[in-house]
PDB file of N, CA and C in Angstrom:
ATOM      1  N   GLU N   1     112.004  74.883 113.141  1.00 48.00           N
ATOM      2  CA  GLU N   1     112.740  73.910 112.352  1.00 48.00           C
ATOM      3  C   GLU N   1     111.749  72.886 111.794  1.00 48.00           C
ATOM      4  N   ASP N   2     111.907  72.570 110.503  1.00 53.00           N
ATOM      5  CA  ASP N   2     111.061  71.560 109.873  1.00 53.00           C
ATOM      6  C   ASP N   2     111.446  70.175 110.382  1.00 53.00           C
ATOM      7  N   LYS N   3     110.432  69.346 110.613  1.00 52.00           N
ATOM      8  CA  LYS N   3     110.653  67.997 111.138  1.00 52.00           C
ATOM      9  C   LYS N   3     110.010  66.966 110.217  1.00 52.00           C
ATOM     10  N   THR N   4     110.561  65.756 110.215  1.00 52.00           N
ATOM     11  CA  THR N   4     109.948  64.650 109.498  1.00 52.00           C
ATOM     12  C   THR N   4     108.830  64.072 110.351  1.00 52.00           C
ATOM     13  N   LYS N   5     108.096  63.121 109.797  1.00 54.00           N
ATOM     14  CA  LYS N   5     107.005  62.517 110.565  1.00 54.00           C
ATOM     15  C   LYS N   5     107.514  61.774 111.793  1.00 54.00           C
ATOM     16  N   ASN N   6     108.787  61.378 111.781  1.00 54.00           N
ATOM     17  CA  ASN N   6     109.368  60.699 112.928  1.00 54.00           C
ATOM     18  C   ASN N   6     110.028  61.672 113.899  1.00 54.00           C
ATOM     19  N   GLY N   7     109.902  62.970 113.627  1.00 58.00           N
ATOM     20  CA  GLY N   7     110.450  63.970 114.526  1.00 58.00           C
ATOM     21  C   GLY N   7     111.872  64.401 114.222  1.00 58.00           C
ATOM     22  N   GLY N   8     112.512  63.761 113.238  1.00 57.00           N
ATOM     23  CA  GLY N   8     113.880  64.131 112.889  1.00 57.00           C
ATOM     24  C   GLY N   8     113.915  65.368 112.000  1.00 57.00           C
ATOM     25  N   ALA N   9     115.065  65.993 111.934  1.00 59.00           N
ATOM     26  CA  ALA N   9     115.233  67.176 111.088  1.00 59.00           C
ATOM     27  C   ALA N   9     115.190  66.775 109.618  1.00 59.00           C
ATOM     28  N   ILE N  10     114.587  67.620 108.789  1.00 58.00           N
ATOM     29  CA  ILE N  10     114.555  67.363 107.354  1.00 58.00           C
ATOM     30  C   ILE N  10     115.885  67.750 106.723  1.00 58.00           C
ATOM     31  N   PHE N  11     116.439  68.891 107.150  1.00 58.00           N
ATOM     32  CA  PHE N  11     117.658  69.411 106.545  1.00 58.00           C
ATOM     33  C   PHE N  11     118.823  69.339 107.521  1.00 58.00           C
ATOM     34  N   GLY N  12     120.011  69.552 106.993  1.00 58.00           N
ATOM     35  CA  GLY N  12     121.199  69.561 107.828  1.00 58.00           C
ATOM     36  C   GLY N  12     121.872  68.205 107.877  1.00 58.00           C
ATOM     37  N   PRO N  13     122.924  68.086 108.686  1.00 61.00           N
ATOM     38  CA  PRO N  13     123.697  66.844 108.735  1.00 61.00           C
ATOM     39  C   PRO N  13     122.877  65.643 109.183  1.00 61.00           C
ATOM     40  N   ARG N  14     121.827  65.870 109.958  1.00 61.00           N
ATOM     41  CA  ARG N  14     120.995  64.756 110.428  1.00 61.00           C
ATOM     42  C   ARG N  14     119.673  64.680 109.677  1.00 61.00           C
ATOM     43  N   GLY N  15     119.563  65.460 108.622  1.00 60.00           N
ATOM     44  CA  GLY N  15     118.319  65.526 107.861  1.00 60.00           C
ATOM     45  C   GLY N  15     118.127  64.338 106.933  1.00 60.00           C
ATOM     46  N   ASP N  16     116.890  64.188 106.459  1.00 59.00           N
ATOM     47  CA  ASP N  16     116.540  63.114 105.539  1.00 59.00           C
ATOM     48  C   ASP N  16     117.057  63.387 104.132  1.00 59.00           C
ATOM     49  N   PHE N  17     116.729  64.555 103.604  1.00 59.00           N
ATOM     50  CA  PHE N  17     117.058  64.872 102.223  1.00 59.00           C
ATOM     51  C   PHE N  17     116.855  66.361 101.971  1.00 59.00           C
ATOM     52  N   VAL N  18     117.366  66.791 100.834  1.00 64.00           N
ATOM     53  CA  VAL N  18     117.148  68.166 100.380  1.00 64.00           C
ATOM     54  C   VAL N  18     116.687  68.075  98.941  1.00 64.00           C
ATOM     55  N   THR N  19     115.615  68.769  98.595  1.00 71.00           N
ATOM     56  CA  THR N  19     115.131  68.766  97.224  1.00 71.00           C
ATOM     57  C   THR N  19     115.602  70.031  96.515  1.00 71.00           C
ATOM     58  N   ALA N  20     115.585  70.005  95.186  1.00 73.00           N
ATOM     59  CA  ALA N  20     116.085  71.119  94.381  1.00 73.00           C
ATOM     60  C   ALA N  20     115.473  72.462  94.762  1.00 73.00           C
ATOM     61  N   PRO N  21     114.154  72.559  95.000  1.00 72.00           N
ATOM     62  CA  PRO N  21     113.583  73.868  95.350  1.00 72.00           C
ATOM     63  C   PRO N  21     114.126  74.443  96.649  1.00 72.00           C
ATOM     64  N   GLU N  22     114.601  73.590  97.542  1.00 72.00           N
ATOM     65  CA  GLU N  22     115.124  74.077  98.811  1.00 72.00           C
ATOM     66  C   GLU N  22     116.530  74.651  98.669  1.00 72.00           C
ATOM     67  N   ILE N  23     117.192  74.341  97.567  1.00 76.00           N
ATOM     68  CA  ILE N  23     118.553  74.811  97.338  1.00 76.00           C
ATOM     69  C   ILE N  23     118.559  76.161  96.637  1.00 76.00           C
ATOM     70  N   SER N  24     117.690  76.312  95.631  1.00 80.00           N
ATOM     71  CA  SER N  24     117.691  77.533  94.827  1.00 80.00           C
ATOM     72  C   SER N  24     116.341  77.721  94.149  1.00 80.00           C
ATOM     73  N   GLN N  25     115.978  78.967  93.891  1.00 89.00           N
ATOM     74  CA  GLN N  25     114.729  79.273  93.196  1.00 89.00           C
ATOM     75  C   GLN N  25     114.835  79.004  91.698  1.00 89.00           C
ATOM     76  N   ILE N  26     116.027  78.683  91.210  1.00 90.00           N
ATOM     77  CA  ILE N  26     116.229  78.480  89.771  1.00 90.00           C
ATOM     78  C   ILE N  26     115.368  77.339  89.245  1.00 90.00           C
ATOM     79  N   PHE N  27     115.179  76.286  90.036  1.00 89.00           N
ATOM     80  CA  PHE N  27     114.352  75.158  89.592  1.00 89.00           C
ATOM     81  C   PHE N  27     112.925  75.629  89.323  1.00 89.00           C
ATOM     82  N   GLY N  28     112.358  76.413  90.224  1.00 92.00           N
ATOM     83  CA  GLY N  28     111.006  76.943  90.024  1.00 92.00           C
ATOM     84  C   GLY N  28     110.926  77.877  88.834  1.00 92.00           C
ATOM     85  N   GLU N  29     111.964  78.673  88.630  1.00 93.00           N
ATOM     86  CA  GLU N  29     111.995  79.591  87.485  1.00 93.00           C
ATOM     87  C   GLU N  29     112.044  78.810  86.172  1.00 93.00           C
ATOM     88  N   CYS N  30     112.849  77.740  86.146  1.00 93.00           N
ATOM     89  CA  CYS N  30     112.917  76.898  84.947  1.00 93.00           C
ATOM     90  C   CYS N  30     111.577  76.211  84.686  1.00 93.00           C
ATOM     91  N   LEU N  31     110.939  75.752  85.744  1.00 94.00           N
ATOM     92  CA  LEU N  31     109.634  75.123  85.599  1.00 94.00           C
ATOM     93  C   LEU N  31     108.623  76.123  85.042  1.00 94.00           C
ATOM     94  N   LEU N  32     108.667  77.362  85.506  1.00 95.00           N
ATOM     95  CA  LEU N  32     107.757  78.379  84.979  1.00 95.00           C
ATOM     96  C   LEU N  32     107.993  78.599  83.483  1.00 95.00           C
ATOM     97  N   ILE N  33     109.246  78.641  83.060  1.00 95.00           N
ATOM     98  CA  ILE N  33     109.529  78.821  81.630  1.00 95.00           C
ATOM     99  C   ILE N  33     108.869  77.716  80.831  1.00 95.00           C
ATOM    100  N   TRP N  34     108.975  76.485  81.320  1.00 96.00           N
ATOM    101  CA  TRP N  34     108.333  75.363  80.630  1.00 96.00           C
ATOM    102  C   TRP N  34     106.810  75.502  80.649  1.00 96.00           C
ATOM    103  N   LEU N  35     106.231  75.820  81.815  1.00 95.00           N
ATOM    104  CA  LEU N  35     104.777  75.985  81.922  1.00 95.00           C
ATOM    105  C   LEU N  35     104.279  77.083  80.988  1.00 95.00           C
ATOM    106  N   PHE N  36     104.985  78.207  80.972  1.00 95.00           N
ATOM    107  CA  PHE N  36     104.593  79.343  80.139  1.00 95.00           C
ATOM    108  C   PHE N  36     104.667  78.974  78.656  1.00 95.00           C
ATOM    109  N   THR N  37     105.722  78.272  78.267  1.00 96.00           N
ATOM    110  CA  THR N  37     105.881  77.845  76.871  1.00 96.00           C
ATOM    111  C   THR N  37     104.770  76.882  76.465  1.00 96.00           C
ATOM    112  N   GLU N  38     104.453  75.926  77.337  1.00 97.00           N
ATOM    113  CA  GLU N  38     103.372  74.984  77.043  1.00 97.00           C
ATOM    114  C   GLU N  38     102.030  75.704  76.950  1.00 97.00           C
ATOM    115  N   TRP N  39     101.801  76.674  77.823  1.00 96.00           N
ATOM    116  CA  TRP N  39     100.569  77.462  77.795  1.00 96.00           C
ATOM    117  C   TRP N  39     100.444  78.193  76.454  1.00 96.00           C
ATOM    118  N   GLN N  40     101.552  78.762  75.987  1.00 96.00           N
ATOM    119  CA  GLN N  40     101.543  79.442  74.687  1.00 96.00           C
ATOM    120  C   GLN N  40     101.300  78.451  73.556  1.00 96.00           C
ATOM    121  N   THR N  41     101.938  77.276  73.624  1.00 97.00           N
ATOM    122  CA  THR N  41     101.769  76.246  72.596  1.00 97.00           C
ATOM    123  C   THR N  41     100.321  75.788  72.505  1.00 97.00           C
ATOM    124  N   LEU N  42      99.632  75.767  73.638  1.00 97.00           N
ATOM    125  CA  LEU N  42      98.219  75.367  73.669  1.00 97.00           C
ATOM    126  C   LEU N  42      97.289  76.481  73.202  1.00 97.00           C
ATOM    127  N   GLY N  43      97.844  77.611  72.791  1.00 97.00           N
ATOM    128  CA  GLY N  43      97.020  78.711  72.304  1.00 97.00           C
ATOM    129  C   GLY N  43      96.583  79.668  73.394  1.00 97.00           C
ATOM    130  N   LYS N  44      97.313  79.724  74.482  1.00 96.00           N
ATOM    131  CA  LYS N  44      97.016  80.606  75.606  1.00 96.00           C
ATOM    132  C   LYS N  44      95.575  80.440  76.122  1.00 96.00           C
ATOM    133  N   PRO N  45      95.232  79.249  76.611  1.00 96.00           N
ATOM    134  CA  PRO N  45      93.878  79.053  77.133  1.00 96.00           C
ATOM    135  C   PRO N  45      93.561  80.085  78.216  1.00 96.00           C
ATOM    136  N   GLN N  46      92.321  80.481  78.270  1.00 95.00           N
ATOM    137  CA  GLN N  46      91.881  81.526  79.193  1.00 95.00           C
ATOM    138  C   GLN N  46      91.803  81.066  80.641  1.00 95.00           C
ATOM    139  N   ARG N  47      91.748  79.751  80.849  1.00 96.00           N
ATOM    140  CA  ARG N  47      91.630  79.203  82.211  1.00 96.00           C
ATOM    141  C   ARG N  47      92.626  78.066  82.377  1.00 96.00           C
ATOM    142  N   ILE N  48      93.485  78.169  83.379  1.00 95.00           N
ATOM    143  CA  ILE N  48      94.442  77.102  83.679  1.00 95.00           C
ATOM    144  C   ILE N  48      94.518  76.901  85.191  1.00 95.00           C
ATOM    145  N   GLN N  49      94.977  75.733  85.577  1.00 95.00           N
ATOM    146  CA  GLN N  49      95.204  75.421  86.990  1.00 95.00           C
ATOM    147  C   GLN N  49      96.587  74.813  87.128  1.00 95.00           C
ATOM    148  N   LEU N  50      97.227  75.066  88.247  1.00 93.00           N
ATOM    149  CA  LEU N  50      98.483  74.401  88.586  1.00 93.00           C
ATOM    150  C   LEU N  50      98.220  73.548  89.811  1.00 93.00           C
ATOM    151  N   VAL N  51      98.600  72.284  89.731  1.00 94.00           N
ATOM    152  CA  VAL N  51      98.418  71.357  90.840  1.00 94.00           C
ATOM    153  C   VAL N  51      99.776  70.736  91.165  1.00 94.00           C
ATOM    154  N   GLU N  52     100.185  70.841  92.410  1.00 92.00           N
ATOM    155  CA  GLU N  52     101.433  70.220  92.838  1.00 92.00           C
ATOM    156  C   GLU N  52     101.098  69.128  93.848  1.00 92.00           C
ATOM    157  N   ILE N  53     101.545  67.929  93.559  1.00 92.00           N
ATOM    158  CA  ILE N  53     101.331  66.790  94.441  1.00 92.00           C
ATOM    159  C   ILE N  53     102.561  66.654  95.343  1.00 92.00           C
ATOM    160  N   GLY N  54     102.350  66.621  96.643  1.00 86.00           N
ATOM    161  CA  GLY N  54     103.445  66.486  97.592  1.00 86.00           C
ATOM    162  C   GLY N  54     104.318  67.723  97.672  1.00 86.00           C
ATOM    163  N   PRO N  55     103.727  68.881  97.914  1.00 87.00           N
ATOM    164  CA  PRO N  55     104.497  70.125  97.883  1.00 87.00           C
ATOM    165  C   PRO N  55     105.388  70.361  99.095  1.00 87.00           C
ATOM    166  N   GLY N  56     105.238  69.561 100.139  1.00 82.00           N
ATOM    167  CA  GLY N  56     106.019  69.836 101.350  1.00 82.00           C
ATOM    168  C   GLY N  56     105.703  71.242 101.837  1.00 82.00           C
ATOM    169  N   PRO N  57     106.730  72.053 102.089  1.00 84.00           N
ATOM    170  CA  PRO N  57     106.458  73.405 102.581  1.00 84.00           C
ATOM    171  C   PRO N  57     105.997  74.383 101.496  1.00 84.00           C
ATOM    172  N   GLY N  58     105.889  73.928 100.241  1.00 88.00           N
ATOM    173  CA  GLY N  58     105.380  74.788  99.173  1.00 88.00           C
ATOM    174  C   GLY N  58     106.421  75.671  98.507  1.00 88.00           C
ATOM    175  N   THR N  59     107.680  75.360  98.708  1.00 89.00           N
ATOM    176  CA  THR N  59     108.755  76.187  98.168  1.00 89.00           C
ATOM    177  C   THR N  59     108.743  76.233  96.645  1.00 89.00           C
ATOM    178  N   LEU N  60     108.542  75.093  96.000  1.00 91.00           N
ATOM    179  CA  LEU N  60     108.548  75.058  94.533  1.00 91.00           C
ATOM    180  C   LEU N  60     107.449  75.946  93.960  1.00 91.00           C
ATOM    181  N   MET N  61     106.227  75.795  94.469  1.00 93.00           N
ATOM    182  CA  MET N  61     105.118  76.590  93.937  1.00 93.00           C
ATOM    183  C   MET N  61     105.328  78.071  94.227  1.00 93.00           C
ATOM    184  N   ALA N  62     105.881  78.381  95.385  1.00 93.00           N
ATOM    185  CA  ALA N  62     106.168  79.783  95.703  1.00 93.00           C
ATOM    186  C   ALA N  62     107.167  80.365  94.708  1.00 93.00           C
ATOM    187  N   ASP N  63     108.182  79.588  94.355  1.00 93.00           N
ATOM    188  CA  ASP N  63     109.167  80.052  93.381  1.00 93.00           C
ATOM    189  C   ASP N  63     108.551  80.217  91.998  1.00 93.00           C
ATOM    190  N   VAL N  64     107.689  79.279  91.598  1.00 94.00           N
ATOM    191  CA  VAL N  64     107.006  79.372  90.304  1.00 94.00           C
ATOM    192  C   VAL N  64     106.145  80.632  90.268  1.00 94.00           C
ATOM    193  N   LEU N  65     105.380  80.870  91.326  1.00 93.00           N
ATOM    194  CA  LEU N  65     104.481  82.033  91.350  1.00 93.00           C
ATOM    195  C   LEU N  65     105.248  83.345  91.413  1.00 93.00           C
ATOM    196  N   THR N  66     106.341  83.380  92.144  1.00 93.00           N
ATOM    197  CA  THR N  66     107.168  84.581  92.197  1.00 93.00           C
ATOM    198  C   THR N  66     107.692  84.906  90.804  1.00 93.00           C
ATOM    199  N   ALA N  67     108.144  83.882  90.093  1.00 93.00           N
ATOM    200  CA  ALA N  67     108.629  84.095  88.728  1.00 93.00           C
ATOM    201  C   ALA N  67     107.487  84.500  87.800  1.00 93.00           C
ATOM    202  N   ALA N  68     106.298  83.923  87.984  1.00 93.00           N
ATOM    203  CA  ALA N  68     105.146  84.255  87.134  1.00 93.00           C
ATOM    204  C   ALA N  68     104.746  85.716  87.291  1.00 93.00           C
ATOM    205  N   ILE N  69     104.820  86.217  88.505  1.00 91.00           N
ATOM    206  CA  ILE N  69     104.478  87.620  88.746  1.00 91.00           C
ATOM    207  C   ILE N  69     105.443  88.532  87.996  1.00 91.00           C
ATOM    208  N   GLY N  70     106.666  88.074  87.816  1.00 90.00           N
ATOM    209  CA  GLY N  70     107.670  88.868  87.114  1.00 90.00           C
ATOM    210  C   GLY N  70     107.562  88.825  85.596  1.00 90.00           C
ATOM    211  N   LEU N  71     106.679  87.983  85.060  1.00 87.00           N
ATOM    212  CA  LEU N  71     106.513  87.910  83.607  1.00 87.00           C
ATOM    213  C   LEU N  71     105.987  89.234  83.057  1.00 87.00           C
ATOM    214  N   GLN N  72     106.403  89.558  81.864  1.00 82.00           N
ATOM    215  CA  GLN N  72     105.887  90.758  81.207  1.00 82.00           C
ATOM    216  C   GLN N  72     104.492  90.508  80.628  1.00 82.00           C
ATOM    217  N   ASP N  73     104.069  89.253  80.591  1.00 81.00           N
ATOM    218  CA  ASP N  73     102.770  88.874  80.030  1.00 81.00           C
ATOM    219  C   ASP N  73     101.812  88.562  81.173  1.00 81.00           C
ATOM    220  N   GLY N  74     100.931  89.497  81.497  1.00 89.00           N
ATOM    221  CA  GLY N  74      99.982  89.304  82.591  1.00 89.00           C
ATOM    222  C   GLY N  74      98.877  88.319  82.274  1.00 89.00           C
ATOM    223  N   GLU N  75      98.772  87.899  81.014  1.00 94.00           N
ATOM    224  CA  GLU N  75      97.719  86.961  80.618  1.00 94.00           C
ATOM    225  C   GLU N  75      97.857  85.619  81.320  1.00 94.00           C
ATOM    226  N   PHE N  76      99.074  85.182  81.564  1.00 93.00           N
ATOM    227  CA  PHE N  76      99.293  83.890  82.203  1.00 93.00           C
ATOM    228  C   PHE N  76      98.708  83.884  83.607  1.00 93.00           C
ATOM    229  N   CYS N  77      99.026  84.905  84.390  1.00 92.00           N
ATOM    230  CA  CYS N  77      98.503  84.988  85.761  1.00 92.00           C
ATOM    231  C   CYS N  77      96.988  85.157  85.757  1.00 92.00           C
ATOM    232  N   ALA N  78      96.473  85.910  84.792  1.00 94.00           N
ATOM    233  CA  ALA N  78      95.024  86.104  84.685  1.00 94.00           C
ATOM    234  C   ALA N  78      94.342  84.770  84.362  1.00 94.00           C
ATOM    235  N   ALA N  79      94.940  83.979  83.471  1.00 95.00           N
ATOM    236  CA  ALA N  79      94.373  82.669  83.123  1.00 95.00           C
ATOM    237  C   ALA N  79      94.404  81.748  84.340  1.00 95.00           C
ATOM    238  N   LEU N  80      95.439  81.871  85.128  1.00 92.00           N
ATOM    239  CA  LEU N  80      95.550  81.081  86.351  1.00 92.00           C
ATOM    240  C   LEU N  80      94.450  81.469  87.337  1.00 92.00           C
ATOM    241  N   ALA N  81      94.220  82.751  87.494  1.00 92.00           N
ATOM    242  CA  ALA N  81      93.173  83.229  88.407  1.00 92.00           C
ATOM    243  C   ALA N  81      91.785  82.800  87.929  1.00 92.00           C
ATOM    244  N   ARG N  82      91.529  82.884  86.627  1.00 94.00           N
ATOM    245  CA  ARG N  82      90.216  82.492  86.079  1.00 94.00           C
ATOM    246  C   ARG N  82      89.985  80.992  86.156  1.00 94.00           C
ATOM    247  N   GLY N  83      91.079  80.212  86.108  1.00 91.00           N
ATOM    248  CA  GLY N  83      90.953  78.759  86.058  1.00 91.00           C
ATOM    249  C   GLY N  83      90.829  78.090  87.413  1.00 91.00           C
ATOM    250  N   GLY N  84      90.878  78.831  88.457  1.00 87.00           N
ATOM    251  CA  GLY N  84      90.759  78.224  89.782  1.00 87.00           C
ATOM    252  C   GLY N  84      92.067  78.243  90.543  1.00 87.00           C
ATOM    253  N   GLY N  85      93.136  78.682  89.899  1.00 86.00           N
ATOM    254  CA  GLY N  85      94.379  78.937  90.597  1.00 86.00           C
ATOM    255  C   GLY N  85      95.255  77.746  90.868  1.00 86.00           C
ATOM    256  N   ILE N  86      95.784  77.744  92.073  1.00 92.00           N
ATOM    257  CA  ILE N  86      96.814  76.808  92.476  1.00 92.00           C
ATOM    258  C   ILE N  86      96.253  75.838  93.508  1.00 92.00           C
ATOM    259  N   HIS N  87      96.626  74.578  93.363  1.00 93.00           N
ATOM    260  CA  HIS N  87      96.201  73.554  94.315  1.00 93.00           C
ATOM    261  C   HIS N  87      97.432  72.795  94.801  1.00 93.00           C
ATOM    262  N   LEU N  88      97.623  72.754  96.087  1.00 92.00           N
ATOM    263  CA  LEU N  88      98.711  71.991  96.691  1.00 92.00           C
ATOM    264  C   LEU N  88      98.086  70.785  97.398  1.00 92.00           C
ATOM    265  N   VAL N  89      98.482  69.595  96.980  1.00 93.00           N
ATOM    266  CA  VAL N  89      97.908  68.372  97.533  1.00 93.00           C
ATOM    267  C   VAL N  89      98.972  67.693  98.386  1.00 93.00           C
ATOM    268  N   GLU N  90      98.796  67.749  99.694  1.00 87.00           N
ATOM    269  CA  GLU N  90      99.757  67.162 100.640  1.00 87.00           C
ATOM    270  C   GLU N  90      99.014  66.235 101.580  1.00 87.00           C
ATOM    271  N   VAL N  91      99.409  64.968 101.615  1.00 85.00           N
ATOM    272  CA  VAL N  91      98.758  64.024 102.523  1.00 85.00           C
ATOM    273  C   VAL N  91      99.598  63.756 103.756  1.00 85.00           C
ATOM    274  N   SER N  92     100.862  64.166 103.717  1.00 75.00           N
ATOM    275  CA  SER N  92     101.737  63.963 104.867  1.00 75.00           C
ATOM    276  C   SER N  92     101.319  64.893 106.013  1.00 75.00           C
ATOM    277  N   PRO N  93     101.398  64.426 107.245  1.00 68.00           N
ATOM    278  CA  PRO N  93     101.039  65.280 108.372  1.00 68.00           C
ATOM    279  C   PRO N  93     102.082  66.354 108.642  1.00 68.00           C
ATOM    280  N   VAL N  94     103.225  66.303 107.941  1.00 58.00           N
ATOM    281  CA  VAL N  94     104.298  67.286 108.164  1.00 58.00           C
ATOM    282  C   VAL N  94     104.023  68.546 107.386  1.00 58.00           C
TER     283      VAL N  94
END
């Protein structure tokens, strides 16, 4: 069970909060559509990085990457791999 820094449950009736990625993968899929569109608008750069600040358990990035793998355009994932990939920045001890 996931715990907060004070030892309490994150989810459930006694939990602190629930974020959109924890409810459904649709948020990550929508974010990927936006990222992919912006990448195309920029002229499909050969190197890109994704950085998530405060990822918690990493659910959002996992959903984005799962959706990216399903794209018919492998160039996006290749650009991600060439650019240094994914960075999750978490300072919380949880």
